[in-house]
Structure formats: C-alpha cells, structure tokens
Amino acid sequence: MKRYTMAAVCVTALATSAMAQEGKTLTYADFQTVQTNWQMASDDSYLGSRAGCFETLVRLNWQLQLEPGLATSWKQVEPTVWEFTLRDGVKFQDGAPLTAEAAAGALNHLLAAEMPARPFSPKLIKSVEAVGEKVVRITTQTPSVLLPAQLAAPNTTILSPAAYQGATIDPVGRCTGPFEIVEVKPKEYLKFKRNDNYWGGKPALEGGMVVFIPDANTRMTQVRSGEADIARLIPAHGVKQLEGAEGIDLIQLKTPRVTELLLNNKKEPLNDVRVRQAIQAAIDGAGIAASVYEGTVTAAASAFKPDDPWAPKGIKPIYDPARAKALLEEAGIRPGQLQLELLAYTARTELKDVGAIIQAQLGEIGIKVNLRVAEYTAIEPQMISGDYDMALMSRGYLTDIADPFGFLTADYSCGGSYNMSHYCSEDVDALIEKASSLIDPQARYEIYAQLAKKFFDEAVTIYLVNETSFDARSERVKNYDMHPLVYYLMTKDLSVE
Amino acid sequence: MWTRLLQRLLILGLMLLGVSLLAFLVPYVSGGDPVRTILMSRVRDLDVDPAAVEAMRIHLGLDRPLAVQYGAWLWQALQGDLGYSFASGRPVASEIGHALGVSITLALTALGIAAAVAIPLGTLAATRPGGTVDSATTLMVQTFVATPEYWLAPMGILVFALHLGWLPSAGWTSWTALVLPATVLSLRPMAYFTQVTRAAMMDVLQAPYITAARSRGLSMRQTVMRHGLRNGSLPVVTFFALWLAGLLGGSVVIEVIFAIPGMGRLLYEAVINRDVPMLQGGFVSIVALSILINTIADMLYVALNPAVRSGHAH
C-alpha cells in the first residue's frame, strides 16, 4: 500500500512539473525606467531590447561578434553604400510582414527624430531606402566600415509601421522579438508574453515582467525574497552581502568601462610628460581597487580591459613612488611647490573616496591636491573650456557599438567631442583616420592597441581601474549571462526550473 | 471670515508665482548647460553630440530669452495648461495627477495609522500622568522621532518581506504593497500626534467643565469620552493638515526605497533631469494644494470649536 502511495505521489509530482513548464514566467528588477516614452535615441530602446521585444537588423553576440538579426547578410557595395538583405518570413507581432519598406520607414523615423541617435544620426547617415521587397540600402555621409555594428545598437530597432504615430512610438504588440510587450507602467513595471510565432523558434518562457526599482538594496532583496529572479546592477557592498546567500548566484561581467584620472594635457605643468608620468607612478591603482571597490574591480593600465581583442600587450599598472619623485625632480619641480585641483562628481559616489586616496598619494611625492566634489554639470564647463587640472571620471569606451572607435575619436582626437584631456597629436589623428577605413576588424584592433599603448607611455590619462558589474540571479534561472553591452536579457532560450 | 478667505487667495496667487519662478530657475542656478543635462539623462552617458544639443535646445524652446520662456509658461498655465515633460514628452498635468494620487494615498494611510494610534494613546497617557502608560508613551515618542526612515525602511523590508515573507518588498501593485511604506512613514507623525494629544488632554482635563461633569457623577471614562476627546483632539486636526501638506510633496526616501511612483520620486527625477515644466507644474500643484488643505483645516477647526466660531476665543 505504502509503495502505491509513493508511486502516486511521484506521478502527481511529474504531472505538475510538466504542466508548470508551460506556465513559467520570469521577473527581473531593473534600475532603469521607461523615461522618454520610447524615444529610440534614448536608453528606452535598450530597455525594450532587454525585454526581448525590440530587434535590429544585426545582432551582437556575447563574444562581441556581429551576427545576422532581422537581416541575414550585408555588404558594402560602394565606399559609402551598404545593402542589407532582410530575413524571409519574419512577421511583426501585429501580423504585418517585415518588408524593406517597413525597415527603411523605421530607420527614417529615427533619422527624423528630434533627438538624433548617436550611432545612427543624420550626421553619419545620408539616406535609407528600400530596394525591392527585401533589400535596405543605406548611404553614409563618409565611407564607413562600422555601419553593421551601428545597426546592432538597440537605437536602430525595427518596429511595425503601425508603431510609429507621428513623432511618438507605441511598441505594444509591434515588435519582432521572442517576447511581446503587453503592458507598460513607465515608473513601475513592464509586462511581456511569449511570441509564439517568433522567427527564431518558440521561446522557452511563457512571459514575465520587468519591475523598475531605483534602489539597489531593494533590488537585492527582491531576488533574495524570490519576488524577482534576476536583479541588475548590484553595487560593491551588495556583492559581499550576497556572496553567501543561499539559492543566489552572483554573475559578474568585466564591463567596457574605466575609472580614470583625466589630466589637462594643455595646461602647465601637466603639459610636461614627466610630470604626468610622475603622477602615474605615484598612484596605486591596485590599492584603490582593493579598498574603495572592495576588490570587485582590477587595477588598469589601459582604458581597455585585458581580454579585449584590442587590448595593448605588455603594459601593466605602475606604482613606484621613488620613480615618481625622481621624475618630478627631473621636471624641475620641488616637493611642495606644485598645487593641483582635482575634480570629482557626485553621481558616482565612489569617486570622492578615490579622490581622497589620490590626494594622499600625490601628497607623498610633494604635490598638494585640492579635491573639489560637485555635481557633474557644475564641473563640466570647466573641463570643456580647459580651465582645470585633473578630474576623476567613469567612462565607457564601447558607447553604442562594439568598437572603441567612437571613444578614441571623441576623447583623443584633436577636435574630439569629449576631448577633456585637451590632447592633440597629429600621429594619433592619422592613426584614427586610418582605422576608419579598415574593414578588417583585426587590422583596426591593432591600431587601437597601438593607441592605447601610446596613451599609457605618455601618461595622457591615468587609468585607475577597469570596472566590473554584477547581476544577482536566482539559481533556478537557466541560460542567463550578462551581455557585454547589456543589449539583451530576455532571450528565446532563457528559462527557469 | 470672507476677508480671511480673500487674504488666503491673494497669498496663494503670490506664492504660486514665486514658486513657479524659483522652479524655473533651478537648472540655471546649479550651473552647466541644462540642455546637455537633459540629453545626458536620456542616454546615461556624458558624451553628447553638440549638434543634438543645439537641435534639442531649439525643439524645447530653450534658445529663447528666459523672460520669454517664463512668460510663455505663465500664459499657458493661466489657461490650465502645464505643458509637456522634457523627459517623457507626456502632459505634465496627467503625470502629476497620477503621482499626486499615489502620494495622497500613501500620506493619508500613514497619517490615518498615526492618528488611530496616537489619539487613544495620548488620551490614556494624559489621564494618568507619570503612570506606566505615560512613561512607555514618552519612550515610544522619543524613539520614533529619532529613528530615520532610511534606516527603518530597509529594516522593515528585511524583516517583513525577506524573513517573514508577509509583505512585498517594493512596488505599487496591490494594497499589501502599501502596508510597509505607510507604516514606516506613520511613525514620526504618530510620535508628534501622541505628544500633542497628551498635552491637549492634560489641559482639557483641568478645565472647570470637566470638574463639573465629574461632580455630576460621570466616571472618568465617560467624562473623557463625552467631553474631553472632542476638545482634546482639536490640535491633532491642525497637525494632521500640516503633515498632510508636508507629505504631498512625497517622501523621496520612502518612494525610492519602495519603488513607489509618487510625487517625491517625480520631483527628484525632474531636478536630476532638468525637467523644467515638470518642476514648475509639480511645485505649483503642491503649494496650491497645501494652502487649500490648511484653509480647510482652519474651517474645520472653526466648526469643531464654538469659541472660535462665535469670535469669543481668548
């Protein structure tokens, strides 16, 4: 009798688990809310992409390689003209077919938007047109090898023609992705359900939701209490708390972001390479990583993290106060003679602590540092005009696309839009120019590495730590790993036990 | 009475003008280019395209002289149009309406909890000054006044959401989500209400009519219930209104920790994003409502207190 009861229990258990598979959903907690009512140039496009709804012509895989998305192939037919061939049989969630006209319409809507998207703005793109049913032709303003990478950025999402209502966009039921957005409360949550007709195959999960929770501690609690299955962006102090928590995995990603000490290369005495090198040798990046960041990050020699394909080889962080003193002496600066102002901004709370350490360490080689912490917008005008000495900055180098070309151009070319170092070198400009014409990624990467080495050797910027970000994931979640550029989260294969 | 109302209206008008002007100037006071900040908040990156900045400046009308911008806003506001949010592009009035609804619900619940505990407790403490209840109440009052919300809220979440699992840790989707934030928010007003009730009751219980009532043979309990409570709770009405007006602007700490889409978060984000129309609309609505609530409280006070009503208050 007992045996039969056991068998019955097992059968029931099996039956429930099989049924439950069908109804499985997933909730993740994000810090970001729907802020701009789905303007594609804003981060809202990333939110829609992570929710598994928005899709682009090209996809960027977890190894930062481009893959077919809504387009199956692309080629550069002329230096300024690219043609993208669309995937057959794709339908939007409202039933409309994906045609060249629909895709071109979506991209033209983006070009006409009041707020242009950095990777796909009229400054870069001349025109987008449909050629027949299946081909989208894009003409760039100047010869461009980066266009396919730009068309992987979530800003260039293709939605059904019905989603575009004048200047505004309503993505509910209008995407192509594995999940369909069904309800949006801009500051509270977003709900989605499975797209049974997804071109890539049937998604494992039935649906789910994103809850928007600005406070990091609350996000952590949501995963621990089981209210959420994934919490995005756990701060350093939370990492220590969650490390021992039962049923929770911490997953980490070396992010394409660096905390750096910007130096005003134009201003005396920082225009002297020896003074900059002295500062470089006086700062202990490893110590900063261990203390302020509680060991969750690593000391940097370059803006690029060591496993990037464009990372420079053979350089590592220097920490040598004796050498620093010698360099200062060589530059004719006596201990106590030099006073510098160091700017830090409040949005990144850790920067003021980093600033205090730098203040102490430069003090040891006889440079007096005045630390000023203010809101970013209050210090930016000073940095733009070149009326500052040093500034602490957390800077991403893969903005929008998986290639640091934009970062190098903006931060280190003579007329760069974010050249706060006020650094200008003909050699560097020539190398950047050369990279922009190389279609072979490896060849470009070699130039990037060469540039990074040069910036290190000349101590143009002092790179302090390569940043890491953490997500907390319930153990029952399967097939989730952080995407390097946080493009995707809800994928077809994501599931829960 | 009518002069008083008229005075109130005049003050209201002047205050609204002043507040809207201050809110309008916030982005310029804090330095930097507001348009760059607006763009940065949308892409969470520091490097913004200068061409985009200029296009945005013209689109938002921020290229016009400040006086013209403010005048245009005022003219529209007088016609009941608060404009569109710089961030979401949605009408300011509807966003504020939604957020105010949330904050009012939260504030009324919190103050309701506070009054429900404070009035009986303060009364009880007043009937036996120096007794056990009175001493315990004093201790409670001091503890609640001194406990900061940013500590209490996470503690509440840890205990009730994480360990006991009784309540959700955050959100605004069901009434259960209201319990924890409202309770945390209620403790400080609870402390003040208790103190005020206790003091008022002590006064009332020494009044001649109480002695008269007692001498007619009414028990202490009956005396308090029939004569004391109504008079003793009068000051709480004023305090309730003051707190309600204060909480209309939301509680940034509570709303951020519990992810509640109320006024506190709306205004906080508007400041960060330099969302000028939202700031102006938000501050103007809050000030107008606060003055309205205080006026209503004054009227209520008059209605409850015959001495004030007939002009014989000492």
PDB file of N, CA, C and O in Angstrom, chain A residues 66-110:
ATOM      1  N   LEU A  66      29.485  40.272 -34.690  1.00  0.00           N
ATOM      2  CA  LEU A  66      28.211  40.583 -35.340  1.00  0.00           C
ATOM      3  C   LEU A  66      27.616  39.309 -35.929  1.00  0.00           C
ATOM      4  O   LEU A  66      28.333  38.458 -36.442  1.00  0.00           O
ATOM      5  N   GLU A  67      26.289  39.197 -35.828  1.00  0.00           N
ATOM      6  CA  GLU A  67      25.575  38.023 -36.337  1.00  0.00           C
ATOM      7  C   GLU A  67      24.330  38.503 -37.066  1.00  0.00           C
ATOM      8  O   GLU A  67      23.836  39.591 -36.791  1.00  0.00           O
ATOM      9  N   PRO A  68      23.786  37.667 -37.967  1.00  0.00           N
ATOM     10  CA  PRO A  68      22.542  38.065 -38.622  1.00  0.00           C
ATOM     11  C   PRO A  68      21.417  38.264 -37.611  1.00  0.00           C
ATOM     12  O   PRO A  68      21.292  37.507 -36.656  1.00  0.00           O
ATOM     13  N   GLY A  69      20.625  39.297 -37.814  1.00  0.00           N
ATOM     14  CA  GLY A  69      19.442  39.539 -36.985  1.00  0.00           C
ATOM     15  C   GLY A  69      18.248  39.550 -37.909  1.00  0.00           C
ATOM     16  O   GLY A  69      17.950  38.539 -38.547  1.00  0.00           O
ATOM     17  N   LEU A  70      17.590  40.685 -38.031  1.00  0.00           N
ATOM     18  CA  LEU A  70      16.487  40.769 -38.986  1.00  0.00           C
ATOM     19  C   LEU A  70      17.028  40.805 -40.418  1.00  0.00           C
ATOM     20  O   LEU A  70      16.295  40.560 -41.362  1.00  0.00           O
ATOM     21  N   ALA A  71      18.309  41.102 -40.553  1.00  0.00           N
ATOM     22  CA  ALA A  71      18.957  40.981 -41.870  1.00  0.00           C
ATOM     23  C   ALA A  71      19.829  39.726 -41.839  1.00  0.00           C
ATOM     24  O   ALA A  71      20.442  39.428 -40.813  1.00  0.00           O
ATOM     25  N   THR A  72      19.863  38.997 -42.949  1.00  0.00           N
ATOM     26  CA  THR A  72      20.665  37.768 -42.971  1.00  0.00           C
ATOM     27  C   THR A  72      22.044  38.027 -43.554  1.00  0.00           C
ATOM     28  O   THR A  72      22.978  37.275 -43.304  1.00  0.00           O
ATOM     29  N   SER A  73      22.181  39.070 -44.350  1.00  0.00           N
ATOM     30  CA  SER A  73      23.510  39.379 -44.898  1.00  0.00           C
ATOM     31  C   SER A  73      23.599  40.863 -45.219  1.00  0.00           C
ATOM     32  O   SER A  73      22.571  41.547 -45.315  1.00  0.00           O
ATOM     33  N   TRP A  74      24.824  41.344 -45.350  1.00  0.00           N
ATOM     34  CA  TRP A  74      25.042  42.741 -45.690  1.00  0.00           C
ATOM     35  C   TRP A  74      26.357  42.873 -46.424  1.00  0.00           C
ATOM     36  O   TRP A  74      27.281  42.076 -46.212  1.00  0.00           O
ATOM     37  N   LYS A  75      26.435  43.831 -47.306  1.00  0.00           N
ATOM     38  CA  LYS A  75      27.709  44.072 -47.984  1.00  0.00           C
ATOM     39  C   LYS A  75      27.851  45.552 -48.333  1.00  0.00           C
ATOM     40  O   LYS A  75      26.864  46.275 -48.502  1.00  0.00           O
ATOM     41  N   GLN A  76      29.140  45.959 -48.431  1.00  0.00           N
ATOM     42  CA  GLN A  76      29.445  47.351 -48.772  1.00  0.00           C
ATOM     43  C   GLN A  76      29.562  47.392 -50.296  1.00  0.00           C
ATOM     44  O   GLN A  76      30.540  46.896 -50.848  1.00  0.00           O
ATOM     45  N   VAL A  77      28.588  47.954 -50.993  1.00  0.00           N
ATOM     46  CA  VAL A  77      28.610  47.925 -52.449  1.00  0.00           C
ATOM     47  C   VAL A  77      29.438  49.076 -53.024  1.00  0.00           C
ATOM     48  O   VAL A  77      29.978  48.985 -54.117  1.00  0.00           O
ATOM     49  N   GLU A  78      29.506  50.152 -52.269  1.00  0.00           N
ATOM     50  CA  GLU A  78      30.386  51.270 -52.619  1.00  0.00           C
ATOM     51  C   GLU A  78      30.945  51.765 -51.289  1.00  0.00           C
ATOM     52  O   GLU A  78      30.396  51.432 -50.250  1.00  0.00           O
ATOM     53  N   PRO A  79      32.004  52.595 -51.322  1.00  0.00           N
ATOM     54  CA  PRO A  79      32.553  53.041 -50.025  1.00  0.00           C
ATOM     55  C   PRO A  79      31.510  53.657 -49.111  1.00  0.00           C
ATOM     56  O   PRO A  79      31.589  53.511 -47.893  1.00  0.00           O
ATOM     57  N   THR A  80      30.514  54.336 -49.673  1.00  0.00           N
ATOM     58  CA  THR A  80      29.519  54.965 -48.793  1.00  0.00           C
ATOM     59  C   THR A  80      28.160  54.266 -48.852  1.00  0.00           C
ATOM     60  O   THR A  80      27.191  54.764 -48.275  1.00  0.00           O
ATOM     61  N   VAL A  81      28.074  53.142 -49.523  1.00  0.00           N
ATOM     62  CA  VAL A  81      26.770  52.483 -49.662  1.00  0.00           C
ATOM     63  C   VAL A  81      26.813  51.037 -49.171  1.00  0.00           C
ATOM     64  O   VAL A  81      27.677  50.251 -49.563  1.00  0.00           O
ATOM     65  N   TRP A  82      25.882  50.734 -48.281  1.00  0.00           N
ATOM     66  CA  TRP A  82      25.737  49.368 -47.770  1.00  0.00           C
ATOM     67  C   TRP A  82      24.358  48.848 -48.131  1.00  0.00           C
ATOM     68  O   TRP A  82      23.382  49.597 -48.143  1.00  0.00           O
ATOM     69  N   GLU A  83      24.289  47.516 -48.409  1.00  0.00           N
ATOM     70  CA  GLU A  83      22.974  46.912 -48.634  1.00  0.00           C
ATOM     71  C   GLU A  83      22.752  45.758 -47.661  1.00  0.00           C
ATOM     72  O   GLU A  83      23.624  44.901 -47.479  1.00  0.00           O
ATOM     73  N   PHE A  84      21.597  45.781 -47.029  1.00  0.00           N
ATOM     74  CA  PHE A  84      21.229  44.753 -46.047  1.00  0.00           C
ATOM     75  C   PHE A  84      20.065  43.940 -46.608  1.00  0.00           C
ATOM     76  O   PHE A  84      19.046  44.509 -47.008  1.00  0.00           O
ATOM     77  N   THR A  85      20.231  42.605 -46.641  1.00  0.00           N
ATOM     78  CA  THR A  85      19.153  41.747 -47.143  1.00  0.00           C
ATOM     79  C   THR A  85      18.360  41.189 -45.967  1.00  0.00           C
ATOM     80  O   THR A  85      18.936  40.591 -45.048  1.00  0.00           O
ATOM     81  N   LEU A  86      17.053  41.389 -46.007  1.00  0.00           N
ATOM     82  CA  LEU A  86      16.212  41.013 -44.861  1.00  0.00           C
ATOM     83  C   LEU A  86      15.943  39.514 -44.810  1.00  0.00           C
ATOM     84  O   LEU A  86      15.927  38.828 -45.829  1.00  0.00           O
ATOM     85  N   ARG A  87      15.698  39.040 -43.616  1.00  0.00           N
ATOM     86  CA  ARG A  87      15.340  37.646 -43.367  1.00  0.00           C
ATOM     87  C   ARG A  87      13.950  37.363 -43.939  1.00  0.00           C
ATOM     88  O   ARG A  87      13.050  38.204 -43.827  1.00  0.00           O
ATOM     89  N   ASP A  88      13.775  36.184 -44.519  1.00  0.00           N
ATOM     90  CA  ASP A  88      12.462  35.822 -45.078  1.00  0.00           C
ATOM     91  C   ASP A  88      11.507  35.402 -43.972  1.00  0.00           C
ATOM     92  O   ASP A  88      11.926  34.833 -42.965  1.00  0.00           O
ATOM     93  N   GLY A  89      10.255  35.660 -44.199  1.00  0.00           N
ATOM     94  CA  GLY A  89       9.206  35.093 -43.343  1.00  0.00           C
ATOM     95  C   GLY A  89       9.062  35.711 -41.966  1.00  0.00           C
ATOM     96  O   GLY A  89       8.397  35.143 -41.103  1.00  0.00           O
ATOM     97  N   VAL A  90       9.688  36.866 -41.716  1.00  0.00           N
ATOM     98  CA  VAL A  90       9.532  37.488 -40.393  1.00  0.00           C
ATOM     99  C   VAL A  90       8.256  38.324 -40.370  1.00  0.00           C
ATOM    100  O   VAL A  90       7.971  39.073 -41.313  1.00  0.00           O
ATOM    101  N   LYS A  91       7.478  38.151 -39.313  1.00  0.00           N
ATOM    102  CA  LYS A  91       6.273  38.966 -39.157  1.00  0.00           C
ATOM    103  C   LYS A  91       6.373  39.767 -37.860  1.00  0.00           C
ATOM    104  O   LYS A  91       6.908  39.293 -36.864  1.00  0.00           O
ATOM    105  N   PHE A  92       5.857  40.992 -37.876  1.00  0.00           N
ATOM    106  CA  PHE A  92       5.744  41.752 -36.633  1.00  0.00           C
ATOM    107  C   PHE A  92       4.649  41.111 -35.783  1.00  0.00           C
ATOM    108  O   PHE A  92       3.814  40.358 -36.307  1.00  0.00           O
ATOM    109  N   GLN A  93       4.619  41.454 -34.505  1.00  0.00           N
ATOM    110  CA  GLN A  93       3.645  40.815 -33.618  1.00  0.00           C
ATOM    111  C   GLN A  93       2.206  41.206 -33.955  1.00  0.00           C
ATOM    112  O   GLN A  93       1.267  40.551 -33.526  1.00  0.00           O
ATOM    113  N   ASP A  94       2.040  42.279 -34.722  1.00  0.00           N
ATOM    114  CA  ASP A  94       0.678  42.650 -35.139  1.00  0.00           C
ATOM    115  C   ASP A  94       0.304  42.010 -36.472  1.00  0.00           C
ATOM    116  O   ASP A  94      -0.728  42.311 -37.053  1.00  0.00           O
ATOM    117  N   GLY A  95       1.156  41.119 -36.986  1.00  0.00           N
ATOM    118  CA  GLY A  95       0.834  40.376 -38.201  1.00  0.00           C
ATOM    119  C   GLY A  95       1.394  40.987 -39.471  1.00  0.00           C
ATOM    120  O   GLY A  95       1.432  40.328 -40.511  1.00  0.00           O
ATOM    121  N   ALA A  96       1.839  42.236 -39.427  1.00  0.00           N
ATOM    122  CA  ALA A  96       2.392  42.874 -40.624  1.00  0.00           C
ATOM    123  C   ALA A  96       3.720  42.196 -40.982  1.00  0.00           C
ATOM    124  O   ALA A  96       4.478  41.813 -40.088  1.00  0.00           O
ATOM    125  N   PRO A  97       3.991  42.028 -42.287  1.00  0.00           N
ATOM    126  CA  PRO A  97       5.249  41.386 -42.665  1.00  0.00           C
ATOM    127  C   PRO A  97       6.419  42.373 -42.604  1.00  0.00           C
ATOM    128  O   PRO A  97       6.230  43.573 -42.762  1.00  0.00           O
ATOM    129  N   LEU A  98       7.615  41.826 -42.337  1.00  0.00           N
ATOM    130  CA  LEU A  98       8.813  42.662 -42.356  1.00  0.00           C
ATOM    131  C   LEU A  98       9.240  42.841 -43.810  1.00  0.00           C
ATOM    132  O   LEU A  98       9.705  41.897 -44.452  1.00  0.00           O
ATOM    133  N   THR A  99       9.049  44.036 -44.322  1.00  0.00           N
ATOM    134  CA  THR A  99       9.448  44.320 -45.692  1.00  0.00           C
ATOM    135  C   THR A  99      10.555  45.371 -45.672  1.00  0.00           C
ATOM    136  O   THR A  99      10.783  46.019 -44.645  1.00  0.00           O
ATOM    137  N   ALA A 100      11.211  45.537 -46.821  1.00  0.00           N
ATOM    138  CA  ALA A 100      12.263  46.546 -46.915  1.00  0.00           C
ATOM    139  C   ALA A 100      11.677  47.929 -46.645  1.00  0.00           C
ATOM    140  O   ALA A 100      12.314  48.777 -46.017  1.00  0.00           O
ATOM    141  N   GLU A 101      10.440  48.107 -47.083  1.00  0.00           N
ATOM    142  CA  GLU A 101       9.803  49.411 -46.891  1.00  0.00           C
ATOM    143  C   GLU A 101       9.572  49.692 -45.399  1.00  0.00           C
ATOM    144  O   GLU A 101       9.817  50.795 -44.905  1.00  0.00           O
ATOM    145  N   ALA A 102       9.124  48.638 -44.674  1.00  0.00           N
ATOM    146  CA  ALA A 102       8.888  48.806 -43.234  1.00  0.00           C
ATOM    147  C   ALA A 102      10.198  49.120 -42.515  1.00  0.00           C
ATOM    148  O   ALA A 102      10.257  50.018 -41.661  1.00  0.00           O
ATOM    149  N   ALA A 103      11.256  48.384 -42.864  1.00  0.00           N
ATOM    150  CA  ALA A 103      12.551  48.587 -42.203  1.00  0.00           C
ATOM    151  C   ALA A 103      13.094  49.978 -42.507  1.00  0.00           C
ATOM    152  O   ALA A 103      13.562  50.694 -41.605  1.00  0.00           O
ATOM    153  N   ALA A 104      13.022  50.383 -43.761  1.00  0.00           N
ATOM    154  CA  ALA A 104      13.514  51.707 -44.137  1.00  0.00           C
ATOM    155  C   ALA A 104      12.689  52.794 -43.443  1.00  0.00           C
ATOM    156  O   ALA A 104      13.224  53.810 -42.984  1.00  0.00           O
ATOM    157  N   GLY A 105      11.373  52.548 -43.326  1.00  0.00           N
ATOM    158  CA  GLY A 105      10.497  53.509 -42.654  1.00  0.00           C
ATOM    159  C   GLY A 105      10.911  53.703 -41.201  1.00  0.00           C
ATOM    160  O   GLY A 105      10.974  54.828 -40.689  1.00  0.00           O
ATOM    161  N   ALA A 106      11.226  52.585 -40.522  1.00  0.00           N
ATOM    162  CA  ALA A 106      11.620  52.659 -39.109  1.00  0.00           C
ATOM    163  C   ALA A 106      12.911  53.457 -38.963  1.00  0.00           C
ATOM    164  O   ALA A 106      13.042  54.312 -38.086  1.00  0.00           O
ATOM    165  N   LEU A 107      13.883  53.178 -39.840  1.00  0.00           N
ATOM    166  CA  LEU A 107      15.175  53.874 -39.741  1.00  0.00           C
ATOM    167  C   LEU A 107      15.035  55.349 -40.126  1.00  0.00           C
ATOM    168  O   LEU A 107      15.692  56.215 -39.538  1.00  0.00           O
ATOM    169  N   ASN A 108      14.178  55.632 -41.077  1.00  0.00           N
ATOM    170  CA  ASN A 108      13.971  57.039 -41.453  1.00  0.00           C
ATOM    171  C   ASN A 108      13.264  57.812 -40.339  1.00  0.00           C
ATOM    172  O   ASN A 108      13.514  58.999 -40.145  1.00  0.00           O
ATOM    173  N   HIS A 109      12.385  57.118 -39.599  1.00  0.00           N
ATOM    174  CA  HIS A 109      11.733  57.754 -38.449  1.00  0.00           C
ATOM    175  C   HIS A 109      12.790  58.166 -37.427  1.00  0.00           C
ATOM    176  O   HIS A 109      12.736  59.254 -36.849  1.00  0.00           O
ATOM    177  N   LEU A 110      13.777  57.288 -37.255  1.00  0.00           N
ATOM    178  CA  LEU A 110      14.851  57.584 -36.299  1.00  0.00           C
ATOM    179  C   LEU A 110      15.691  58.777 -36.779  1.00  0.00           C
ATOM    180  O   LEU A 110      16.061  59.654 -36.003  1.00  0.00           O
TER     181      LEU A 110
END
